[in-house]
Short mmCIF file of C-alpha atoms and ligand atoms in Angstrom, two decimals:
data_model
loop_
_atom_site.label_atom_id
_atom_site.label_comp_id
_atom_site.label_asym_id
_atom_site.label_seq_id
_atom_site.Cartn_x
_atom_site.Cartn_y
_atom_site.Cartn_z
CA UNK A 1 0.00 0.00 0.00
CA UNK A 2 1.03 3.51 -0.95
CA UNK A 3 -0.88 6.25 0.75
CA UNK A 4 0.94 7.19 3.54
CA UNK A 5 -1.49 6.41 6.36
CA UNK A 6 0.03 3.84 8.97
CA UNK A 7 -1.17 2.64 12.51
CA UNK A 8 1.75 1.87 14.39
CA UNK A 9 1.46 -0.86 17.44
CA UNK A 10 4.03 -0.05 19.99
CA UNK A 11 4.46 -3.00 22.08
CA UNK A 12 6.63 -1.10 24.51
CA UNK A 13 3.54 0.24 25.86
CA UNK A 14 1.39 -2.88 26.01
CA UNK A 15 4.34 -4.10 28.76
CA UNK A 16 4.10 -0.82 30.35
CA UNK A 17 -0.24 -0.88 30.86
CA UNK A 18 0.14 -4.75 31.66
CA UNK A 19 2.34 -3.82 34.51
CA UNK A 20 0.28 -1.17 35.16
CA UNK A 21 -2.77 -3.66 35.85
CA UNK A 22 -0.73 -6.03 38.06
CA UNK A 23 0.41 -2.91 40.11
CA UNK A 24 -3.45 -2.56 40.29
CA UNK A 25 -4.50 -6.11 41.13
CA UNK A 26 -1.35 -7.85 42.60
CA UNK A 27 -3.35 -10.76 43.77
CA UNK A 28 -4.86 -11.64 40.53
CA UNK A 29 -4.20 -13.35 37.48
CA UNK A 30 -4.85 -11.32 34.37
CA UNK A 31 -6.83 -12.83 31.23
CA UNK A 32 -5.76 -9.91 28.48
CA UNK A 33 -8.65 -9.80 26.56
CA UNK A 34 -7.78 -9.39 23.14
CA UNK A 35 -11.50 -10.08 21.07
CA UNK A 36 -11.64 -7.79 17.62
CA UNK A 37 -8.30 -8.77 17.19
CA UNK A 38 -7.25 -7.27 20.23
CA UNK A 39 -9.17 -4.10 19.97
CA UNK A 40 -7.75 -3.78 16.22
CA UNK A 41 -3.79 -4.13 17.46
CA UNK A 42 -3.42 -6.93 16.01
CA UNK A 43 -2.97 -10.21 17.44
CA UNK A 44 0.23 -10.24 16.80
CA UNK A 45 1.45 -7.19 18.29
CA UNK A 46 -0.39 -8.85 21.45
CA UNK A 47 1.44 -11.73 21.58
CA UNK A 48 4.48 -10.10 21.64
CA UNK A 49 3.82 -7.47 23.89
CA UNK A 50 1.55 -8.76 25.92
CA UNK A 51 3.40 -11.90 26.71
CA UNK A 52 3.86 -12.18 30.17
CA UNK A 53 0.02 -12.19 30.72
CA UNK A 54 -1.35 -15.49 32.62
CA UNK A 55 -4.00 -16.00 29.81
CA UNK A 56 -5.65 -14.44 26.89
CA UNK A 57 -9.38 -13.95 26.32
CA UNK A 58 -11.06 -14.03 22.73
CA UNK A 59 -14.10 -15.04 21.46
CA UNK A 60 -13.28 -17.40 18.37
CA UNK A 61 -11.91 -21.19 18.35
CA UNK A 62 -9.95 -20.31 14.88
CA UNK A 63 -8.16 -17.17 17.14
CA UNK A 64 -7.07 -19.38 19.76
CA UNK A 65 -5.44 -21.75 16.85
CA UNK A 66 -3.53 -18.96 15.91
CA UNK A 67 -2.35 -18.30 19.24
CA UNK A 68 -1.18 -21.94 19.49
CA UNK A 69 0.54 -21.85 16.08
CA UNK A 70 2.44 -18.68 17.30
CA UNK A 71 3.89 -20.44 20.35
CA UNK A 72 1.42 -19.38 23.20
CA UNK A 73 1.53 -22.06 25.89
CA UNK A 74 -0.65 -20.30 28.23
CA UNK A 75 -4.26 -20.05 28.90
CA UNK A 76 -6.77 -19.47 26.70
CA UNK A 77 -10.42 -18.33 27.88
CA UNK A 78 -13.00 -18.34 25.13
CA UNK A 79 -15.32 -15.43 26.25
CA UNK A 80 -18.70 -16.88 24.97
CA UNK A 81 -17.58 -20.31 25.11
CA UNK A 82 -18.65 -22.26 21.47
CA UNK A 83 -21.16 -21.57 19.42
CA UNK A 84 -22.00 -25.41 18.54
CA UNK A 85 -21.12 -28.40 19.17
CA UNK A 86 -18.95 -29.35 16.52
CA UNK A 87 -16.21 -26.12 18.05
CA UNK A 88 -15.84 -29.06 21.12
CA UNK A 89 -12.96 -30.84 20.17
CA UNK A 90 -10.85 -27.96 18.92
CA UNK A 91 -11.39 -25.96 21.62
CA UNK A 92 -10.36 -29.10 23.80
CA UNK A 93 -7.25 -29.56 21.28
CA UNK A 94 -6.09 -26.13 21.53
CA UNK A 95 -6.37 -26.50 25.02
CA UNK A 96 -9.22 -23.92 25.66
CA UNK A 97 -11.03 -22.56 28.70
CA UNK A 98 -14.87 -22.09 28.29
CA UNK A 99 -17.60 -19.32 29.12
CA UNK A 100 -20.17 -21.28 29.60
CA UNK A 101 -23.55 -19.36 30.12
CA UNK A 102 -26.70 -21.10 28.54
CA UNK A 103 -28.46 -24.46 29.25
CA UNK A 104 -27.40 -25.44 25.28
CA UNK A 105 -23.93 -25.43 26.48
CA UNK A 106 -24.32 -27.26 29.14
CA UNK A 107 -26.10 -29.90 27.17
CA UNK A 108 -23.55 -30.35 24.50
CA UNK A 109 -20.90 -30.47 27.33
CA UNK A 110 -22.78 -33.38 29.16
CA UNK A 111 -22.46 -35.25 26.07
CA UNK A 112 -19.09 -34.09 24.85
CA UNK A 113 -16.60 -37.21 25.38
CA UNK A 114 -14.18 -35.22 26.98
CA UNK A 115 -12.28 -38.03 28.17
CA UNK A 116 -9.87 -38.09 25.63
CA UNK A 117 -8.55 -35.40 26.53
CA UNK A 118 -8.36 -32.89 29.74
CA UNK A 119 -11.50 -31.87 31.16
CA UNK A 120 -12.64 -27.91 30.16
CA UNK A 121 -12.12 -25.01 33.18
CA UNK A 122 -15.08 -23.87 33.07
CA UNK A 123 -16.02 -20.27 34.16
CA UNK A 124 -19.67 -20.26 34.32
CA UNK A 125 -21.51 -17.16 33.77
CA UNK A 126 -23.88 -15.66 36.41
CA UNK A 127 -26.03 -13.08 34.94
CA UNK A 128 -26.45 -10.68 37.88
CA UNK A 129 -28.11 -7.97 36.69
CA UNK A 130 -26.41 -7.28 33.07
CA UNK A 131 -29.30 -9.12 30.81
CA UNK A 132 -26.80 -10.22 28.14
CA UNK A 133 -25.06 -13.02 28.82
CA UNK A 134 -25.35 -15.56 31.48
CA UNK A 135 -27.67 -17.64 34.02
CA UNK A 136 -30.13 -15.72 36.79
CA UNK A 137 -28.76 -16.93 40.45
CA UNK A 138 -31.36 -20.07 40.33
CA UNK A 139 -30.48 -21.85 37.44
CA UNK A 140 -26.47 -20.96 38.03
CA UNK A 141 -26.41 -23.32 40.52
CA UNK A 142 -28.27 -25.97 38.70
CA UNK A 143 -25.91 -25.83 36.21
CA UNK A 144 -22.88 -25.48 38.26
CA UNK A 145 -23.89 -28.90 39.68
CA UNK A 146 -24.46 -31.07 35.79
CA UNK A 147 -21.36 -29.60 34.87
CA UNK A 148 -19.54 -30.60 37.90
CA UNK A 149 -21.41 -33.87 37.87
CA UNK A 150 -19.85 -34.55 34.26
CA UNK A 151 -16.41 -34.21 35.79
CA UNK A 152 -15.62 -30.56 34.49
CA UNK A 153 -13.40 -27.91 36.39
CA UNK A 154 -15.81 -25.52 37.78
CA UNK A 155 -15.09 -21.69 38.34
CA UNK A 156 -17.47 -18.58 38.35
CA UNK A 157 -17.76 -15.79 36.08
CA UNK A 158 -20.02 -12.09 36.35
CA UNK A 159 -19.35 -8.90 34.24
CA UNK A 160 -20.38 -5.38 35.84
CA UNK A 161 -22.73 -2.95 33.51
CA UNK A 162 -21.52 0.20 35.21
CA UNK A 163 -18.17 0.09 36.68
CA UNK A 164 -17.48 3.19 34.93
CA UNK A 165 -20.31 4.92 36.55
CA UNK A 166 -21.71 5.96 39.79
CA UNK A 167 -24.93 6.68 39.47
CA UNK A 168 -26.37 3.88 37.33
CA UNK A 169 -28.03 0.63 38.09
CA UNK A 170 -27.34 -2.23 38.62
CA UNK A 171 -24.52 -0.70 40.46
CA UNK A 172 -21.12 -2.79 40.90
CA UNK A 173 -22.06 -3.27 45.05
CA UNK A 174 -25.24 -4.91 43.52
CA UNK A 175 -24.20 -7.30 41.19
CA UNK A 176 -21.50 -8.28 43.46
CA UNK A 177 -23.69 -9.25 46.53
CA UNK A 178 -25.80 -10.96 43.94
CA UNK A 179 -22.70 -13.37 43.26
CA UNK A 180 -20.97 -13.60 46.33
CA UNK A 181 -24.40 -14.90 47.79
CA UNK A 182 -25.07 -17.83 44.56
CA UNK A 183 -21.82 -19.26 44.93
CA UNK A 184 -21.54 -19.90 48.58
CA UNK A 185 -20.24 -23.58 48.98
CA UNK A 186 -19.48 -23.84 45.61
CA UNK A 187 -16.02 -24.41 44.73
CA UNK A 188 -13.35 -22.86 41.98
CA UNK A 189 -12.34 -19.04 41.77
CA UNK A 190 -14.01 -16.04 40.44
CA UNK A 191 -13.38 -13.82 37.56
CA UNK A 192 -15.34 -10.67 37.59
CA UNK A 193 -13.53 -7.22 36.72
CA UNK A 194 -13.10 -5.73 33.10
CA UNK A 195 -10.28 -2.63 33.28
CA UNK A 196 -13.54 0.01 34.76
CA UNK A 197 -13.91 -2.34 37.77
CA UNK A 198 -9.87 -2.76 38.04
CA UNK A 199 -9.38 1.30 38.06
CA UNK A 200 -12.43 2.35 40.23
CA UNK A 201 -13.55 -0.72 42.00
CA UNK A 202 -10.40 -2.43 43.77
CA UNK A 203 -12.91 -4.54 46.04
CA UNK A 204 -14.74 -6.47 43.30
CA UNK A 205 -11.66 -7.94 41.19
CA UNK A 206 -11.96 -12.05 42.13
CA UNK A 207 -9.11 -14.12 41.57
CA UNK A 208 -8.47 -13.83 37.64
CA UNK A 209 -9.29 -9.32 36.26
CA UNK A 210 -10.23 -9.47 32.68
CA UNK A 211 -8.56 -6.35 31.33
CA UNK A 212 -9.16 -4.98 27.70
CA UNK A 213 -9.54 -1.27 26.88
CA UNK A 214 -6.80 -0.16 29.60
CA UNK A 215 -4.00 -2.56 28.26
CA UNK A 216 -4.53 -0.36 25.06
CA UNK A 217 -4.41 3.15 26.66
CA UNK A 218 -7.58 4.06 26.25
CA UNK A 219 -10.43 4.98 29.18
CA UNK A 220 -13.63 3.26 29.80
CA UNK A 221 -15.08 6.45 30.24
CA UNK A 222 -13.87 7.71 27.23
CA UNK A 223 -11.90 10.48 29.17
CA UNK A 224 -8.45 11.15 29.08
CA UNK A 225 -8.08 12.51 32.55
CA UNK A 226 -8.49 8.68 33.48
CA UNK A 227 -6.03 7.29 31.62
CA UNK A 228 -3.41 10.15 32.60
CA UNK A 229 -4.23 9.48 36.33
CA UNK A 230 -3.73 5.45 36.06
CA UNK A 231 -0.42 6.55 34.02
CA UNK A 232 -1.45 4.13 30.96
CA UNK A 233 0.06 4.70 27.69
CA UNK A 234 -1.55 4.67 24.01
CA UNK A 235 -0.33 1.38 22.19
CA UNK A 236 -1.43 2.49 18.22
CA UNK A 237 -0.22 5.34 16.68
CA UNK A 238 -2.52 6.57 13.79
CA UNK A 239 -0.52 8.44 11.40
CA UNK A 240 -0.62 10.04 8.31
CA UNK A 241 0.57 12.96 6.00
CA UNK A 242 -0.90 16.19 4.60
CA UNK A 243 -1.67 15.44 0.82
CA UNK A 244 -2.48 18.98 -0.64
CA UNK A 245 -2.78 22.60 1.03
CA UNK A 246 -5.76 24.95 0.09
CA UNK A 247 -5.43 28.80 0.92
CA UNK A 248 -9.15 30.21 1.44
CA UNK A 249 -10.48 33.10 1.61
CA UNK A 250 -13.15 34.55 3.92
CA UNK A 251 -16.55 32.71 3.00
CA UNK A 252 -14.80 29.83 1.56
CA UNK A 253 -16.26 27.13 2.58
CA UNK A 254 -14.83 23.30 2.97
CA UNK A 255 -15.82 19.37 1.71
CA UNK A 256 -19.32 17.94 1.98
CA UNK A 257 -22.21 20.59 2.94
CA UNK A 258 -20.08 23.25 3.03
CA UNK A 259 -19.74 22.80 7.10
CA UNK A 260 -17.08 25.02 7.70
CA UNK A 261 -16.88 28.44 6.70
CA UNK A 262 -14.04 30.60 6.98
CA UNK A 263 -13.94 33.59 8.48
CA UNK A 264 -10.97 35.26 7.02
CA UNK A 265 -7.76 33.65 5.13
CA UNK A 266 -6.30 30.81 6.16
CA UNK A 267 -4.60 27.67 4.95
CA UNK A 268 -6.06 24.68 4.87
CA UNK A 269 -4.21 20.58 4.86
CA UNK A 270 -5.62 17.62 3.41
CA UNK A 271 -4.82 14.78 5.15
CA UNK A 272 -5.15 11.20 3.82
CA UNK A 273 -6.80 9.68 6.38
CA UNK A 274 -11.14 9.36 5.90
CA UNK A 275 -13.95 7.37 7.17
CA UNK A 276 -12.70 4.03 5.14
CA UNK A 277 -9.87 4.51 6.84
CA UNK A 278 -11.62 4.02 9.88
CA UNK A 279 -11.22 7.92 11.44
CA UNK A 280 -15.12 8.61 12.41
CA UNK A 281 -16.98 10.71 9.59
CA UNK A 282 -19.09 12.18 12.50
CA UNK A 283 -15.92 14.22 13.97
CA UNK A 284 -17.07 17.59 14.95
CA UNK A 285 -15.07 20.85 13.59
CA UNK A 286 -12.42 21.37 16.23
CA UNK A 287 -11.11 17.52 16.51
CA UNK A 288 -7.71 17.62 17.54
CA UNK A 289 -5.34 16.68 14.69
CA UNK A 290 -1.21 16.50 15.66
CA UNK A 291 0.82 18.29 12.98
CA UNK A 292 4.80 17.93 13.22
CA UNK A 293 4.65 21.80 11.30
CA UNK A 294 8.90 21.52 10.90
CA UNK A 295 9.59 19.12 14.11
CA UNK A 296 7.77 21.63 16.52
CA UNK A 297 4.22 19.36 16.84
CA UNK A 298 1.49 21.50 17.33
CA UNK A 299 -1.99 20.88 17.53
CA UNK A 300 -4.66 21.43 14.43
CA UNK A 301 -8.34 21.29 14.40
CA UNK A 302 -10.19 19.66 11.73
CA UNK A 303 -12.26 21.65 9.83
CA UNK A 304 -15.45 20.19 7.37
CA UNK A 305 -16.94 16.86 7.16
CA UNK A 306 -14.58 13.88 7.13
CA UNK A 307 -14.27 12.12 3.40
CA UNK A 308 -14.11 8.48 3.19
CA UNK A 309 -10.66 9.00 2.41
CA UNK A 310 -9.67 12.46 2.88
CA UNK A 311 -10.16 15.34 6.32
CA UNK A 312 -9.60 18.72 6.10
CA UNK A 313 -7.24 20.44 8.77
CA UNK A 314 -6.81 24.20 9.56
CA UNK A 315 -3.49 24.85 9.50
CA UNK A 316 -3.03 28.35 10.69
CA UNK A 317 -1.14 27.00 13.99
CA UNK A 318 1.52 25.11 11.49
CA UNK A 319 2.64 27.86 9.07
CA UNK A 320 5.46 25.43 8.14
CA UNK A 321 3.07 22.38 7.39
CA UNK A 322 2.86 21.50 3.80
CA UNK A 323 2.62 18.69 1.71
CA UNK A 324 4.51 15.53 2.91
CA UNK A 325 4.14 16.71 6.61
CA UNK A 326 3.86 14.13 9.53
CA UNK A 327 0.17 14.43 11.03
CA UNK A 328 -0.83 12.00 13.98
CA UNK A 329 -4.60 10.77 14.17
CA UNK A 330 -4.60 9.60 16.79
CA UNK A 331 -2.01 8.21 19.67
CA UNK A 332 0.56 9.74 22.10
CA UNK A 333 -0.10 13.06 21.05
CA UNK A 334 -3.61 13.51 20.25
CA UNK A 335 -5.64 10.70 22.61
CA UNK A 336 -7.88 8.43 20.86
CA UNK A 337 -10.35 9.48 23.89
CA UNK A 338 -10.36 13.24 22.51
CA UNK A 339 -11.46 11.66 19.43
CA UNK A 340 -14.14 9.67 20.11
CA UNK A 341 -15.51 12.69 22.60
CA UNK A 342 -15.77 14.64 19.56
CA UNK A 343 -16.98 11.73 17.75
CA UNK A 344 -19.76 11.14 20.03
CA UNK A 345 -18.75 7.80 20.47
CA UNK A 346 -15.64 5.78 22.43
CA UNK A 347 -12.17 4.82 21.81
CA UNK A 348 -12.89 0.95 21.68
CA UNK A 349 -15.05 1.78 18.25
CA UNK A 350 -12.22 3.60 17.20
CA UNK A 351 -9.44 1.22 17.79
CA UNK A 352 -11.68 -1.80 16.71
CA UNK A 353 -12.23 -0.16 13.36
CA UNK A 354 -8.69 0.52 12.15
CA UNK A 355 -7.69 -1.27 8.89
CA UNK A 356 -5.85 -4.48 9.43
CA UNK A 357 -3.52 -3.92 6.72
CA UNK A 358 -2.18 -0.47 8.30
CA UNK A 359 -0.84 -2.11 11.12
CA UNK A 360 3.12 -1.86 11.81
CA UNK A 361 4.49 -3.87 14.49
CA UNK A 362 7.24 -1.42 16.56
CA UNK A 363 8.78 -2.69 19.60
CA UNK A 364 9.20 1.00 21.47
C1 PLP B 401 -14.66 -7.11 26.46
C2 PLP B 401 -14.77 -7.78 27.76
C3 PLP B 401 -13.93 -7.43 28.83
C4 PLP B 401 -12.97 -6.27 28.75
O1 PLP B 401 -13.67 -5.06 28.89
P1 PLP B 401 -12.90 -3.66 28.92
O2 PLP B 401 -13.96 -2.67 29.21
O3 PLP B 401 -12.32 -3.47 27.55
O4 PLP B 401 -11.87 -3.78 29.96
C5 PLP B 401 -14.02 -8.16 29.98
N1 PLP B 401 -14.90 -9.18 30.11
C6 PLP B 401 -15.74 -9.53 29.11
C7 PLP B 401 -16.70 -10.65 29.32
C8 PLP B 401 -15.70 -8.85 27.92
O5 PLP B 401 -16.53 -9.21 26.92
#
């Protein structure tokens, strides 16, 4: 590929926000949860940098048989278990632990002939007040018990619908009480926290986190503040270059619907970065855009409505910007928070939507 756009995956940083989590849960194991191909990293890039994790979480069987191809002898969690039958015996060749969390599953695993090979872990999922995924308290136990019963490694499994907020219900205190009560007596460990229950709710993390958005620098909450205070670090590095430079005039007015206007002359950078690119066409005017304007990086709002290939930039902080200059997306210097604030939406859409084929593997 040609046009200079380029999302580079800095595994330096993955390191630095894994240690980052086990600073913040010492007594637990960490599943990295890399589904979407690791929040669009790549899985390779995770490998590599997040290799010192005790397991990885994803959601499909053929994911996990790249893992094991690539050398990763660890665990392996599938998030939402299989999806038939037939997924059994790979999952139990590539050495898989299951989500189990409807009665179908539990079926097919009563007649799955594990025995030749190692019984699944299996965390069951309690549904405690989320409505997705899961069993409600009564039948958890119920099916706690067949699986046990069929000789299968039992362990126990919520996920919180508003760690990230305060003021929403069910609330983390509720959803916990709710599990702590349904698996009294029951044995195995617990896995319960995703990174907004890690960061704001260090009394609800169980014996194994599951960590996603924070091991790629990016907030729950969608605010950067966050992800300063926990000191995590952005892991991709959207870049691209200004294309062509426009000089306007007052009234001169930019892209699709005319949506900005300007108000007196100014120059104006095209970037080659759009909407196909994955960069969200619903950006407001005023999106911060990283130019390296002669080595001094300053900061550039984007002006107009975002092209599928193509965004418009004012450049009247970056007199020395011109064609062939260095912009940054989104990254170190411009989080991918800011982004999605001004996108109306949240970094993890961002991040899951970037291009496979832009990714560059750097190891700082
Ligand atoms: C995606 C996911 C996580 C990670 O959530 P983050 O908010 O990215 O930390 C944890 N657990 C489950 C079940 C998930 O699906």
């Amino acid at each position: 590929m040609n046009r200079p756009i380029l999302a580079s995956i800095h595994t330096a940083a993955f390191q630095h926000n894994l240690g980052r989590v086990r600073e913040m849960a010492p007594k637990s194991k960490i599943w990295s949860v890399i589904k979407a191909r690791a929040y669009g990293h790549g899985f390779e890039a995770a490998l590599k940098g997040l290799a010192s994790t005790d397991g990885f979480a994803l959601l499909d069987i053929e994911d996990a048989a790249w893992l094991r191809e690539h050398g990763w002898k660890g665990r392996i969690l599938l998030l939402e278990g299989f999806f038939h039958e037939n997924e059994l015996s790979r999952a139990a060749e590539f050495a898989c632990d299951l989500v189990v969390h409807c009665d179908a599953q539990v079926d097919w695993l009563e007649g799955f002939k594990w025995k030749y090979h190692q019984p699944f872990n299996v965390f069951l999922k309690m549904n405690t007040g989320m409505n997705r995924l899961g069993f409600k308290p009564e039948a958890y136990r119920t099916a706690f018990h067949r699986l046990h019963a069929a000789g299968y490694h039992m362990h126990h499994m919520t996920h919180f619908s508003n760690a990230d907020q305060v003021d929403r219900l069910p609330s983390v205190a509720s959803q916990q009480e709710l599990f702590n009560k349904t698996i009294v007596g029951l044995e195995g460990v617990t896995s319960l926290a995703n990174s907004a229950a890690i960061m704001w709710h260090r009394n609800a993390l169980g014996d194994w986190v599951r960590p996603g958005i924070m091991l790629y620098g990016a907030s729950p909450t969608g605010l950067y503040a966050d992800i300063q205070h926990a000191n995590l670090q952005a892991v991709m590095q959207l870049e691209s270059e200004v294309i062509d430079v426009q000089e306007l005039e007052k009234g001169d007015r930019i892209g699709y619907g005319g949506r900005f206007e300007a108000t007196g002359p100014m120059r104006v950078g095209i970037v080659a970065c759009g909407y196909a690119d994955g960069y969200p066409r619903h950006a407001k005017d005023g999106t911060p855009v990283w130019v390296a304007n002669n080595k001094q990086g300053v900061i550039c709002p984007l002006v107009g409505r975002v092209s599928m290939n193509m965004l418009a930039i004012d450049l009247r902080n970056a007199p020395e910007a011109g064609v062939g200059t260095s912009v940054q997306l989104w990254g170190d210097k411009v989080p991918v928070d800011d982004v999605a604030m001004m996108s109306d939406t949240i970094g993890y859409e961002l991040l899951c939507a970037i291009r496979h084929e832009y990714l560059l593997l750097l190891s700082n």
